[in-house]
C-alpha atoms as an extended CHARMM CRD file, in Angstrom:
* protein
*
        86  EXT
         1         1  UNK       CA             36.2300000000       25.9380000000      -35.5870000000  PROA      1               0.0000000000
         2         2  UNK       CA             36.4500000000       22.2830000000      -36.5960000000  PROA      2               0.0000000000
         3         3  UNK       CA             35.4320000000       19.6600000000      -34.0700000000  PROA      3               0.0000000000
         4         4  UNK       CA             37.9110000000       16.8330000000      -34.6250000000  PROA      4               0.0000000000
         5         5  UNK       CA             37.7280000000       13.5280000000      -32.7730000000  PROA      5               0.0000000000
         6         6  UNK       CA             39.6670000000       14.2630000000      -29.6000000000  PROA      6               0.0000000000
         7         7  UNK       CA             40.0290000000       10.7130000000      -28.3930000000  PROA      7               0.0000000000
         8         8  UNK       CA             39.0330000000        9.3170000000      -25.0640000000  PROA      8               0.0000000000
         9         9  UNK       CA             40.3080000000        9.1600000000      -21.5260000000  PROA      9               0.0000000000
        10        10  UNK       CA             39.9710000000        6.4660000000      -18.9000000000  PROA      10              0.0000000000
        11        11  UNK       CA             39.9700000000        7.6010000000      -15.2740000000  PROA      11              0.0000000000
        12        12  UNK       CA             40.1220000000        5.1510000000      -12.3800000000  PROA      12              0.0000000000
        13        13  UNK       CA             39.3450000000        6.5470000000       -8.9470000000  PROA      13              0.0000000000
        14        14  UNK       CA             37.9460000000        5.6780000000       -5.5280000000  PROA      14              0.0000000000
        15        15  UNK       CA             34.3950000000        6.7690000000       -4.7720000000  PROA      15              0.0000000000
        16        16  UNK       CA             33.4460000000        6.8860000000       -1.0620000000  PROA      16              0.0000000000
        17        17  UNK       CA             30.1230000000        5.1160000000       -1.6850000000  PROA      17              0.0000000000
        18        18  UNK       CA             30.7630000000        2.9530000000       -4.7440000000  PROA      18              0.0000000000
        19        19  UNK       CA             34.4020000000        1.9330000000       -4.2850000000  PROA      19              0.0000000000
        20        20  UNK       CA             36.7780000000        1.7590000000       -7.2470000000  PROA      20              0.0000000000
        21        21  UNK       CA             35.2690000000        3.2390000000      -10.4270000000  PROA      21              0.0000000000
        22        22  UNK       CA             36.6020000000        3.1530000000      -13.9810000000  PROA      22              0.0000000000
        23        23  UNK       CA             35.0410000000        5.6350000000      -16.3950000000  PROA      23              0.0000000000
        24        24  UNK       CA             35.7580000000        6.1150000000      -20.0980000000  PROA      24              0.0000000000
        25        25  UNK       CA             34.9290000000        9.5970000000      -21.3510000000  PROA      25              0.0000000000
        26        26  UNK       CA             35.7110000000       11.8120000000      -24.3410000000  PROA      26              0.0000000000
        27        27  UNK       CA             38.8080000000       13.9590000000      -23.7690000000  PROA      27              0.0000000000
        28        28  UNK       CA             36.7720000000       17.1250000000      -24.1830000000  PROA      28              0.0000000000
        29        29  UNK       CA             34.8000000000       16.2310000000      -21.0270000000  PROA      29              0.0000000000
        30        30  UNK       CA             37.7320000000       15.7520000000      -18.6380000000  PROA      30              0.0000000000
        31        31  UNK       CA             40.1940000000       18.2980000000      -17.2790000000  PROA      31              0.0000000000
        32        32  UNK       CA             42.6610000000       18.7330000000      -14.4410000000  PROA      32              0.0000000000
        33        33  UNK       CA             42.3300000000       21.9390000000      -12.4070000000  PROA      33              0.0000000000
        34        34  UNK       CA             43.1530000000       23.0160000000       -8.8730000000  PROA      34              0.0000000000
        35        35  UNK       CA             44.3170000000       19.5440000000       -7.7200000000  PROA      35              0.0000000000
        36        36  UNK       CA             41.0940000000       17.9010000000       -8.9410000000  PROA      36              0.0000000000
        37        37  UNK       CA             40.0660000000       15.9710000000      -12.0230000000  PROA      37              0.0000000000
        38        38  UNK       CA             36.8530000000       17.4390000000      -13.4390000000  PROA      38              0.0000000000
        39        39  UNK       CA             34.6410000000       14.9840000000      -15.3070000000  PROA      39              0.0000000000
        40        40  UNK       CA             31.4140000000       15.9600000000      -17.0540000000  PROA      40              0.0000000000
        41        41  UNK       CA             28.6640000000       13.6430000000      -15.8210000000  PROA      41              0.0000000000
        42        42  UNK       CA             25.6720000000       15.2320000000      -17.5380000000  PROA      42              0.0000000000
        43        43  UNK       CA             23.6270000000       18.3990000000      -17.8430000000  PROA      43              0.0000000000
        44        44  UNK       CA             21.0700000000       20.0160000000      -15.5890000000  PROA      44              0.0000000000
        45        45  UNK       CA             17.5650000000       21.0250000000      -16.6520000000  PROA      45              0.0000000000
        46        46  UNK       CA             18.8550000000       24.3630000000      -17.9780000000  PROA      46              0.0000000000
        47        47  UNK       CA             21.4930000000       22.7380000000      -20.2020000000  PROA      47              0.0000000000
        48        48  UNK       CA             24.4250000000       23.6160000000      -17.9160000000  PROA      48              0.0000000000
        49        49  UNK       CA             27.2080000000       21.0690000000      -17.5890000000  PROA      49              0.0000000000
        50        50  UNK       CA             27.2820000000       19.0560000000      -14.3750000000  PROA      50              0.0000000000
        51        51  UNK       CA             30.8160000000       18.0200000000      -13.3940000000  PROA      51              0.0000000000
        52        52  UNK       CA             32.2130000000       15.7110000000      -10.7680000000  PROA      52              0.0000000000
        53        53  UNK       CA             35.3250000000       17.0150000000       -8.9890000000  PROA      53              0.0000000000
        54        54  UNK       CA             37.6100000000       14.1330000000       -8.0700000000  PROA      54              0.0000000000
        55        55  UNK       CA             40.5020000000       15.0050000000       -5.7230000000  PROA      55              0.0000000000
        56        56  UNK       CA             43.8550000000       13.9020000000       -7.1390000000  PROA      56              0.0000000000
        57        57  UNK       CA             44.4260000000       11.7740000000       -4.0230000000  PROA      57              0.0000000000
        58        58  UNK       CA             41.5350000000        9.4940000000       -4.9970000000  PROA      58              0.0000000000
        59        59  UNK       CA             42.6830000000        8.9400000000       -8.5840000000  PROA      59              0.0000000000
        60        60  UNK       CA             44.6420000000        5.7840000000       -9.3740000000  PROA      60              0.0000000000
        61        61  UNK       CA             45.4010000000        6.7860000000      -12.9500000000  PROA      61              0.0000000000
        62        62  UNK       CA             44.1810000000        8.5780000000      -16.0610000000  PROA      62              0.0000000000
        63        63  UNK       CA             44.9680000000        7.2970000000      -19.5420000000  PROA      63              0.0000000000
        64        64  UNK       CA             44.3960000000        9.5370000000      -22.5310000000  PROA      64              0.0000000000
        65        65  UNK       CA             44.8710000000        9.3290000000      -26.2620000000  PROA      65              0.0000000000
        66        66  UNK       CA             46.8650000000       12.5470000000      -26.4090000000  PROA      66              0.0000000000
        67        67  UNK       CA             48.0320000000       12.9870000000      -30.0000000000  PROA      67              0.0000000000
        68        68  UNK       CA             44.6390000000       14.1810000000      -31.2190000000  PROA      68              0.0000000000
        69        69  UNK       CA             44.0870000000       15.9980000000      -27.9160000000  PROA      69              0.0000000000
        70        70  UNK       CA             47.4510000000       17.7890000000      -28.2690000000  PROA      70              0.0000000000
        71        71  UNK       CA             46.5240000000       18.8710000000      -31.8060000000  PROA      71              0.0000000000
        72        72  UNK       CA             43.3370000000       20.4310000000      -30.4150000000  PROA      72              0.0000000000
        73        73  UNK       CA             45.2310000000       22.1860000000      -27.6040000000  PROA      73              0.0000000000
        74        74  UNK       CA             47.7650000000       23.5470000000      -30.0990000000  PROA      74              0.0000000000
        75        75  UNK       CA             44.9740000000       24.8800000000      -32.3070000000  PROA      75              0.0000000000
        76        76  UNK       CA             43.2290000000       26.5250000000      -29.3350000000  PROA      76              0.0000000000
        77        77  UNK       CA             46.5190000000       28.0750000000      -28.2030000000  PROA      77              0.0000000000
        78        78  UNK       CA             47.1260000000       29.4790000000      -31.6960000000  PROA      78              0.0000000000
        79        79  UNK       CA             43.6140000000       30.9610000000      -31.7990000000  PROA      79              0.0000000000
        80        80  UNK       CA             44.0320000000       32.5000000000      -28.3480000000  PROA      80              0.0000000000
        81        81  UNK       CA             47.3690000000       34.0200000000      -29.3210000000  PROA      81              0.0000000000
        82        82  UNK       CA             45.7700000000       35.6070000000      -32.3890000000  PROA      82              0.0000000000
        83        83  UNK       CA             43.1090000000       37.2370000000      -30.1900000000  PROA      83              0.0000000000
        84        84  UNK       CA             45.4000000000       38.5080000000      -27.4350000000  PROA      84              0.0000000000
        85        85  UNK       CA             47.1930000000       41.8110000000      -27.9930000000  PROA      85              0.0000000000
        86        86  UNK       CA             50.9420000000       41.1970000000      -27.6120000000  PROA      86              0.0000000000
């Protein structure tokens, strides 16, 4: 599978210790799931992703460059549909 440039996202949220934080991250390292924004912040010693879960209530906004991101989502959806028996 190709790895096209997916663009970037900016997330602005409140951190209990650090106050208001603005982080710019590649779109492939941010997701919304179960009322939380998940942001990859690094890897552990075993190479596993370490993510920060940010409750939606603490997020001011998220800006994303979505055209390239949408193209990637469409491609993944097409590949998944090919693999699933319908």
